[in-house]
Coordinates of N, CA and C and ligand atoms in Angstrom, one line a residue:
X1 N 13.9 10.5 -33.5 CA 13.3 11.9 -33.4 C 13.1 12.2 -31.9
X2 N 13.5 13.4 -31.2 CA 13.3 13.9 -30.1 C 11.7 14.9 -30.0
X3 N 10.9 14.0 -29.0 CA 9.7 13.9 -28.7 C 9.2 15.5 -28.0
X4 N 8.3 16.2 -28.0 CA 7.8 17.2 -27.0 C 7.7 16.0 -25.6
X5 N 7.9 16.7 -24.5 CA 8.0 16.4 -23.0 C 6.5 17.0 -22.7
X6 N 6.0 16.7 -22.4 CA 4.8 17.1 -21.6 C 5.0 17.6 -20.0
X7 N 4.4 18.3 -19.8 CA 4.9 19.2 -18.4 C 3.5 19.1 -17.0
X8 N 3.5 19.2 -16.0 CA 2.6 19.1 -15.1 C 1.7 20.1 -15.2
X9 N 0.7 19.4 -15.6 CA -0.6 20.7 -16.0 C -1.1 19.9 -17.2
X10 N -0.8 19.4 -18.0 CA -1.0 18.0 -19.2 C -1.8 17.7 -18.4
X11 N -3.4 17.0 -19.3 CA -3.8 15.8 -18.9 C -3.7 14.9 -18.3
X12 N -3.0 14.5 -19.8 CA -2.6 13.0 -20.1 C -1.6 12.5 -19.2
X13 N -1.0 13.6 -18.1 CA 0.1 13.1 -16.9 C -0.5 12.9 -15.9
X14 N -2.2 12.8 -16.4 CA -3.0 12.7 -14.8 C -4.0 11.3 -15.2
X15 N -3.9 10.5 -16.2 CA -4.6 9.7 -16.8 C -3.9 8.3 -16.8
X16 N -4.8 7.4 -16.7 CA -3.7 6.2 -16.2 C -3.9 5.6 -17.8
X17 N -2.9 4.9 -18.6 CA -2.1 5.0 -19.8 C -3.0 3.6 -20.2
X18 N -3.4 3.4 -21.8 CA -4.0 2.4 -22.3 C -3.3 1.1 -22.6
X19 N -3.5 0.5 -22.6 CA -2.9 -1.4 -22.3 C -2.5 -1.4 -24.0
X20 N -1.2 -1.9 -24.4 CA -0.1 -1.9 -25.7 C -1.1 -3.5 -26.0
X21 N -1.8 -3.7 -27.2 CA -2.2 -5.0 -27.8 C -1.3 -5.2 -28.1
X22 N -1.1 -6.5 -27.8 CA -0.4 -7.7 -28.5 C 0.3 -7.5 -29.8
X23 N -0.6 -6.9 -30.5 CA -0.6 -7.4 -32.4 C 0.3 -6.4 -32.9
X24 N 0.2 -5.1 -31.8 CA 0.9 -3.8 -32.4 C 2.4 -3.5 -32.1
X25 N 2.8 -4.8 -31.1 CA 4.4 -4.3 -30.9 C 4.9 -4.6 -31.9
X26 N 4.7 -5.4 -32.7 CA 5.9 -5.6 -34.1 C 5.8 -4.6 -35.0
X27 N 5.4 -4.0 -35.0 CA 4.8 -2.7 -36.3 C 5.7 -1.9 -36.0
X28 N 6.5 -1.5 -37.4 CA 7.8 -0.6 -37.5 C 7.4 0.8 -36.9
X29 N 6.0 1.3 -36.6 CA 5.9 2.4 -36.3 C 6.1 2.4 -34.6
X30 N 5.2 1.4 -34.5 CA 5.5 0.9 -32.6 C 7.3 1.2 -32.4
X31 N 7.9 0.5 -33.3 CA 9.4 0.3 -33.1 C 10.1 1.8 -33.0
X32 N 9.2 2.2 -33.8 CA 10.4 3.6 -34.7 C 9.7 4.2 -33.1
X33 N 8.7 4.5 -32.9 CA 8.1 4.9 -31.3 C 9.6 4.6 -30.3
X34 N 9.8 4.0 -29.7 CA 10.5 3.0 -28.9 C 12.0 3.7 -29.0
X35 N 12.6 3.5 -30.1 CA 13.4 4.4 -30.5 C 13.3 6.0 -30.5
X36 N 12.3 6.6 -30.4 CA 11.8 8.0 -29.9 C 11.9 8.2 -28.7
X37 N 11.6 7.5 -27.8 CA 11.2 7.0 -26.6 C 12.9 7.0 -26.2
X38 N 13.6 6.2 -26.6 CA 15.2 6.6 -26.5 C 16.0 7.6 -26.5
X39 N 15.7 8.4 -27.6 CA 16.3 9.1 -28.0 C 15.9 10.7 -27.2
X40 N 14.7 10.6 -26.6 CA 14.2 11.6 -26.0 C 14.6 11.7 -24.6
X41 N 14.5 10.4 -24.0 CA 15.1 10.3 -22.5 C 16.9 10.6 -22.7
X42 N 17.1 9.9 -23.9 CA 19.0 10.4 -23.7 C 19.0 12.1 -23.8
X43 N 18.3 12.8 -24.5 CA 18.5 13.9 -24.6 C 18.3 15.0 -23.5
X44 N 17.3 14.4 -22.7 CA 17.3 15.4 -21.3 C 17.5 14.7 -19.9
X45 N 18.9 14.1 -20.8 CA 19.5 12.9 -19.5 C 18.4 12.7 -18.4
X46 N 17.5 11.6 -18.8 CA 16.4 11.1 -17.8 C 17.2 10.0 -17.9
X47 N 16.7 9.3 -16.6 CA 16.9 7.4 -16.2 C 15.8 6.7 -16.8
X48 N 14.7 7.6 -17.4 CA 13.7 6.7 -17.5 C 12.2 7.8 -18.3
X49 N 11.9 7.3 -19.2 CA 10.9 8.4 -19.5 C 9.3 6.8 -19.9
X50 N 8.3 7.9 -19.5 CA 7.1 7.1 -19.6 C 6.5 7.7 -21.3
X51 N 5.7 6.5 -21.8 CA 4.8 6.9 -22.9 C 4.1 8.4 -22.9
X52 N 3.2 8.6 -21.6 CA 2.3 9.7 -21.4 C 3.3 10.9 -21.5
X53 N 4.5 11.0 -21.4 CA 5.3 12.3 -20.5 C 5.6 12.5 -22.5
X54 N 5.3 12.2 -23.2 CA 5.4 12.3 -25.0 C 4.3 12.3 -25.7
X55 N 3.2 12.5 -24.6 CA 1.6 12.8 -25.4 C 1.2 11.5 -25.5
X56 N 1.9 10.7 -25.5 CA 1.1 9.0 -26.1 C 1.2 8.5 -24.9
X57 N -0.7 7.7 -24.8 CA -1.4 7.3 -23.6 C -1.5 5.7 -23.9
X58 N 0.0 5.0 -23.6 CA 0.1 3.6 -23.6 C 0.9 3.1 -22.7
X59 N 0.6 1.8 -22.5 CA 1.7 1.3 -21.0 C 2.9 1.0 -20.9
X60 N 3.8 1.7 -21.5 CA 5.1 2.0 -22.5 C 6.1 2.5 -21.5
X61 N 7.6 1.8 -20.9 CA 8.3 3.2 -20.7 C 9.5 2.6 -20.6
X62 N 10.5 3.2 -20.7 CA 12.0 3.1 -21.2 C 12.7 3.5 -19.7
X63 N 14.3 2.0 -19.4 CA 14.4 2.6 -18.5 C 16.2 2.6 -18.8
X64 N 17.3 3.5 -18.7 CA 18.6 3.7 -18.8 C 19.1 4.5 -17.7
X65 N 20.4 3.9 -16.9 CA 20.8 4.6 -16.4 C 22.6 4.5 -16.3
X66 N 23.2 5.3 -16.5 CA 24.4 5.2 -17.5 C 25.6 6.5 -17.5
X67 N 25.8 6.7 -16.3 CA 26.5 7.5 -16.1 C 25.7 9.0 -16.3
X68 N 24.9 9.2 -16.3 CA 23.8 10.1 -16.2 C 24.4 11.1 -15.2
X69 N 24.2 12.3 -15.8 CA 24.5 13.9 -14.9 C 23.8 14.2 -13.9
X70 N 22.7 13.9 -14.2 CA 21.4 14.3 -13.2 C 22.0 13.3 -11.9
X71 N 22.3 11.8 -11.8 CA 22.4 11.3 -10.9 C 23.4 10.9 -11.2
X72 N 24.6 11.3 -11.0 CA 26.5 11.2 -11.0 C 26.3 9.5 -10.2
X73 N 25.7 9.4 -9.3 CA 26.0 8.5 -8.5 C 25.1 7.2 -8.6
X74 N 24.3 7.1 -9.3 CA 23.7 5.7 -9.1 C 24.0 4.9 -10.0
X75 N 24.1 3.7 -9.6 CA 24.4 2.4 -10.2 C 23.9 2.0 -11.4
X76 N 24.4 1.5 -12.7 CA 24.3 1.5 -14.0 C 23.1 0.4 -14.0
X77 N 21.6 1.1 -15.2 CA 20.9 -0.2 -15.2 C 20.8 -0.5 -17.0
X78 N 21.1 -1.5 -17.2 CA 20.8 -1.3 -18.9 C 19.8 -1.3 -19.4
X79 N 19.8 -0.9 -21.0 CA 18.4 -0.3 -21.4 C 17.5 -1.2 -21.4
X80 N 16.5 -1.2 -20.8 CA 14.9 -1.6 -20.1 C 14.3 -1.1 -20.9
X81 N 13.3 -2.1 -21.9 CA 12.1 -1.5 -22.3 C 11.1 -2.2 -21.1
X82 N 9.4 -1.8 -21.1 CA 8.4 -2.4 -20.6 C 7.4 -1.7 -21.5
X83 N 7.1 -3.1 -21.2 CA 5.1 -2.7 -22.2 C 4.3 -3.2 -21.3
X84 N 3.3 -2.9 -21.3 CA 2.2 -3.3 -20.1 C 2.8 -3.8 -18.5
X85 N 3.4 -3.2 -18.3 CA 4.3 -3.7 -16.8 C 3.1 -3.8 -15.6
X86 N 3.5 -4.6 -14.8 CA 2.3 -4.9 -13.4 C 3.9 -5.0 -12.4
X87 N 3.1 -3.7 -11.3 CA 5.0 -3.6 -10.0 C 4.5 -4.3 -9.1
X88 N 5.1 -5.4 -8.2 CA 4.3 -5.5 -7.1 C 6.2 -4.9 -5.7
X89 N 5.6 -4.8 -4.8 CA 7.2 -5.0 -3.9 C 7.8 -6.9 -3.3
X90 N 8.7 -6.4 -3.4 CA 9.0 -7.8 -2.1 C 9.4 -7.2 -1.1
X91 N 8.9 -7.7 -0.5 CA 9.1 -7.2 1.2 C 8.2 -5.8 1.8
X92 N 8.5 -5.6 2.6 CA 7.3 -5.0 3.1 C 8.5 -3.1 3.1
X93 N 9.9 -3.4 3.0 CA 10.8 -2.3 3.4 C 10.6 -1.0 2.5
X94 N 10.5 0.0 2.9 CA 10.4 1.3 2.2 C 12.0 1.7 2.3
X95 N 12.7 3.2 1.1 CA 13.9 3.6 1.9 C 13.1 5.0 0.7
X96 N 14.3 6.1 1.4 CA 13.6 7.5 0.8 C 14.8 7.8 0.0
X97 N 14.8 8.3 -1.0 CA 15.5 8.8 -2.4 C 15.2 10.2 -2.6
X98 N 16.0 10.7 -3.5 CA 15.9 11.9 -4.3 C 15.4 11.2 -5.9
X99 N 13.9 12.2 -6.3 CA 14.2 12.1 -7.3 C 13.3 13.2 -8.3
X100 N 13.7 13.4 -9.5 CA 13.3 14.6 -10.8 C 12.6 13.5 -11.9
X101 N 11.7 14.6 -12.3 CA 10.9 14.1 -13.4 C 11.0 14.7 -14.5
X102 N 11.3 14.7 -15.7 CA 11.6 15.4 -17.4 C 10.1 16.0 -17.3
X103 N 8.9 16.0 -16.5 CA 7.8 16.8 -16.7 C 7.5 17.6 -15.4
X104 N 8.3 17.8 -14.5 CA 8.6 18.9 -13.7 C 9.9 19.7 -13.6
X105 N 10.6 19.7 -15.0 CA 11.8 20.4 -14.8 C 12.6 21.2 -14.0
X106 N 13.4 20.7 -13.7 CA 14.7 21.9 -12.5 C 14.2 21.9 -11.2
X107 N 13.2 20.4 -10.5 CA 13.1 20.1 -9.3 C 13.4 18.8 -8.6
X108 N 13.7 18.6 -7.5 CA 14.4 17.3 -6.9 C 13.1 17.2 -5.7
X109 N 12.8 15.9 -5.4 CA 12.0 15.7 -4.0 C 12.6 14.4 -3.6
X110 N 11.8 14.4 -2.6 CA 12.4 13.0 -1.6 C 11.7 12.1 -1.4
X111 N 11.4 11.1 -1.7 CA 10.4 10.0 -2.0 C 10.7 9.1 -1.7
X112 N 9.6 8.1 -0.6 CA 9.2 6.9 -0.4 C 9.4 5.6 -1.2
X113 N 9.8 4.8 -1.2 CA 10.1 4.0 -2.8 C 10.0 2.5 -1.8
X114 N 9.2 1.1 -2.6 CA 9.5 0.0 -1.5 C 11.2 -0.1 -2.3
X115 N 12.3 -0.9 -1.2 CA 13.3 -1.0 -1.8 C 13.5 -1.7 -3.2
X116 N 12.7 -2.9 -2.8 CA 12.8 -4.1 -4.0 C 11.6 -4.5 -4.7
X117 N 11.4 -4.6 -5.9 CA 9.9 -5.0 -6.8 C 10.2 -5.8 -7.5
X118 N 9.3 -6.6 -8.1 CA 9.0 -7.1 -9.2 C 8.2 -7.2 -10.1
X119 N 8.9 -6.6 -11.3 CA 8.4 -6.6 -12.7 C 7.5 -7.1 -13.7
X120 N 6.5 -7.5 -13.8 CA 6.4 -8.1 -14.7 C 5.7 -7.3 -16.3
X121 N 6.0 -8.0 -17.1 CA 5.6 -7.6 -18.5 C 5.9 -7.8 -19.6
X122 N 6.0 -7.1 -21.0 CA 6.2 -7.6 -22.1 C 7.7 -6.8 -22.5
X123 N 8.8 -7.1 -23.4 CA 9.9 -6.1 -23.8 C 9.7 -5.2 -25.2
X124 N 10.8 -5.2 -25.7 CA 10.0 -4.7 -27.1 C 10.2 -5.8 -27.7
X125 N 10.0 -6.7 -27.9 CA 9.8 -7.6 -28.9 C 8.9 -8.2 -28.3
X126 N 7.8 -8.0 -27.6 CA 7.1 -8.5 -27.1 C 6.7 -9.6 -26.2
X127 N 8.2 -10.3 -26.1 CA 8.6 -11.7 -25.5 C 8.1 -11.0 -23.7
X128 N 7.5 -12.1 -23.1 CA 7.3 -11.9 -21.4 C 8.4 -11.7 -20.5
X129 N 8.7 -10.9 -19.6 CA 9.9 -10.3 -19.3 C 9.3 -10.6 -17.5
X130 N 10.1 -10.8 -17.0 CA 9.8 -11.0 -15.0 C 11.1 -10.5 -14.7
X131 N 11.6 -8.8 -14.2 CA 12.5 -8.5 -13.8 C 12.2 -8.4 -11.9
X132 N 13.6 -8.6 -11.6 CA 13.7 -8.2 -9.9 C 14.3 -6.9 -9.8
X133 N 14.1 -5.7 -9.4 CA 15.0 -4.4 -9.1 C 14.9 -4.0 -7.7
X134 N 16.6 -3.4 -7.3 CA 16.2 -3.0 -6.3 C 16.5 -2.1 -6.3
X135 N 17.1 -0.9 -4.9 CA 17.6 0.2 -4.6 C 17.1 1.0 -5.9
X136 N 18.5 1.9 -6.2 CA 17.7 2.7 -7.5 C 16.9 2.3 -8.6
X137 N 17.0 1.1 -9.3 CA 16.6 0.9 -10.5 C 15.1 0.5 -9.8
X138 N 15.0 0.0 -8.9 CA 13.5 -0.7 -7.8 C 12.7 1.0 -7.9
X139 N 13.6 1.9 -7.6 CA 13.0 3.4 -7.2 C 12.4 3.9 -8.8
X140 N 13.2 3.4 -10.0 CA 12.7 4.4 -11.6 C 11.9 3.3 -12.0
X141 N 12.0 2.5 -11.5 CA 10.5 1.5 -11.8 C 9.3 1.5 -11.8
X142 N 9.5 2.0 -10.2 CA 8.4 2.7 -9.6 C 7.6 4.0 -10.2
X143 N 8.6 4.9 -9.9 CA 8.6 6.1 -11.0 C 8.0 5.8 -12.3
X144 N 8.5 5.6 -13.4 CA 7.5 5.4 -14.5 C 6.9 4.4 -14.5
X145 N 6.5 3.3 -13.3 CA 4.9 2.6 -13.5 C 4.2 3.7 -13.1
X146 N 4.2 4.5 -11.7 CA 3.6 5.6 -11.6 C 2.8 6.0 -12.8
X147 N 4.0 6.8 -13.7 CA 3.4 7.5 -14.9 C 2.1 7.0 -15.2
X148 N 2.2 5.7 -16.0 CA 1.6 5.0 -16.3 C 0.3 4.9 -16.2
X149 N 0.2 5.1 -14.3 CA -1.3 4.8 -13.5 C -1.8 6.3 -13.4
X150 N -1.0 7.8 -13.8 CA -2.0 9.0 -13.8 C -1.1 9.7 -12.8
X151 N 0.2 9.1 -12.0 CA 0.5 9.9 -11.0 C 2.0 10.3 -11.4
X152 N 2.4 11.2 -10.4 CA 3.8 11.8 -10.4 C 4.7 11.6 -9.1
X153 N 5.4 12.1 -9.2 CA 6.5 11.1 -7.9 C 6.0 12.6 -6.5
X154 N 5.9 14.0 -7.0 CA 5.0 14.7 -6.0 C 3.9 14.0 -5.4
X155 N 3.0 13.5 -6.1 CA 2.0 12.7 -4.9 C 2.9 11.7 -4.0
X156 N 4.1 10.8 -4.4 CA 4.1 9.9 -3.2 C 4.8 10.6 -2.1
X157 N 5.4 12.0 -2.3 CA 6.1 12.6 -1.3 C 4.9 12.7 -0.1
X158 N 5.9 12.7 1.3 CA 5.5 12.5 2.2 C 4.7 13.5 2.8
X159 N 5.3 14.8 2.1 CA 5.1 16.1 2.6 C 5.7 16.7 1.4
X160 N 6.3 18.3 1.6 CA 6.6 18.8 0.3 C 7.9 19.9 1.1
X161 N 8.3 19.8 2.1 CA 9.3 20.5 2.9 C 11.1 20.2 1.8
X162 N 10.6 18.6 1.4 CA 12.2 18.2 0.5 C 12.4 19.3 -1.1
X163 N 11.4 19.2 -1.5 CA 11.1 20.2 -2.7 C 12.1 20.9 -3.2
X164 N 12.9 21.1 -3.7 CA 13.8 22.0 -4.2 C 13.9 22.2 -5.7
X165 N 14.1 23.2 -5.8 CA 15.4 23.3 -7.3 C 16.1 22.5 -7.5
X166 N 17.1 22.1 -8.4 CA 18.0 21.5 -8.6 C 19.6 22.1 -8.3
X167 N 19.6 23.3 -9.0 CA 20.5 24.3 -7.9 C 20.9 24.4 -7.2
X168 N 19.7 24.7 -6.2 CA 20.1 25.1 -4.3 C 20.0 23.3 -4.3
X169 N 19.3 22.5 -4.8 CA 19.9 21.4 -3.7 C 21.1 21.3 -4.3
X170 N 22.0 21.1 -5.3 CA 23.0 20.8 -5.7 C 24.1 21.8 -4.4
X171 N 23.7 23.1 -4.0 CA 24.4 23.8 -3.0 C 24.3 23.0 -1.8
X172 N 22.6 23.2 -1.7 CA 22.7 22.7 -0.3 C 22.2 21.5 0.5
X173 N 21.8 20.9 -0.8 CA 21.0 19.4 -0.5 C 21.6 18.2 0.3
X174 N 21.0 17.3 0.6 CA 21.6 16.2 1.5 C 22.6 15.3 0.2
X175 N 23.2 14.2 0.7 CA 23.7 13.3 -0.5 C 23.1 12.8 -1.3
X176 N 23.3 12.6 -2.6 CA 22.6 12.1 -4.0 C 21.7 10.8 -3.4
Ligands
NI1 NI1 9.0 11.2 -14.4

């Protein structure tokens, strides 16, 4: 089932997301969730959609990236669930990206991202998961842990001069 998007101006996109108990990932409803959660990010070709950005305030978020229109050019990550995720970086290196959010539709900004993190958390079957990411997939990590903690990828911008449409950057924007 394809989920309502929640848009900037929502709450619940400003609230940091409640911790997934243990007992409830196995429940067909949790699951059939998860599968919503899929099916919603494939449909408005996101890389990555959070719990909160679907009205539900849990530490939940889905990550695919797969020959995706929105970003022609980034490197394939397979489907990633996380439940209760904790990001830390390695290394101390930042690099700056383009990137859009399914709850600010038809805008691009330029954002600060550390290059490489690490993961940790539960998957959907609840098994403990410790991923490494770097470059892009290190960047939509970031991104929907963000979600998660109440924020949006506008706050990490440095300034707001990168800001665009999707459009005019596609005319006139720097490289993907
Ligand atoms: Ni987003």
């Amino acid at each position: 089932m394809i989920l309502k998007v929640a848009r900037l101006g929502h709450p619940l996109l400003r609230q940091r997301a409640k911790a997934v108990p243990a007992a409830v990932i196995g429940r067909p409803e949790f699951q059939r969730f998860f599968d919503d959660l899929v099916e919603t990010m494939h449909e408005y070709d996101g890389v990555g959609i959070a719990a909160p950005q679907v009205h539900v305030s849990l530490q939940v978020a889905v990550i695919e990236v797969a020959g995706n229109p929105r970003y022609p050019r980034a490197p394939r990550v397979p489907l990633t669930f996380l439940i209760n995720p904790r990001v830390r970086p390695v290394g101390r290196r930042q690099v700056r990206g383009w990137e859009g959010c399914l709850s600010l539709p038809g805008l691009r900004g330029e954002v600060p991202r550390w290059e490489a993190v690490i993961v940790e958390g539960f998957d959907r079957r609840g098994r403990p998961v410790r991923l490494r990411a770097r470059g892009f997939f290190a960047r939509v990590v970031q991104h929907e842990w963000d979600h998660l903690q109440g924020h949006v990828y506008v706050d990490r911008m440095r300034g707001l001069s990168s800001l665009a449409y999707l459009a005019e950057h596609a005319r006139f924007g720097a490289e993907e």
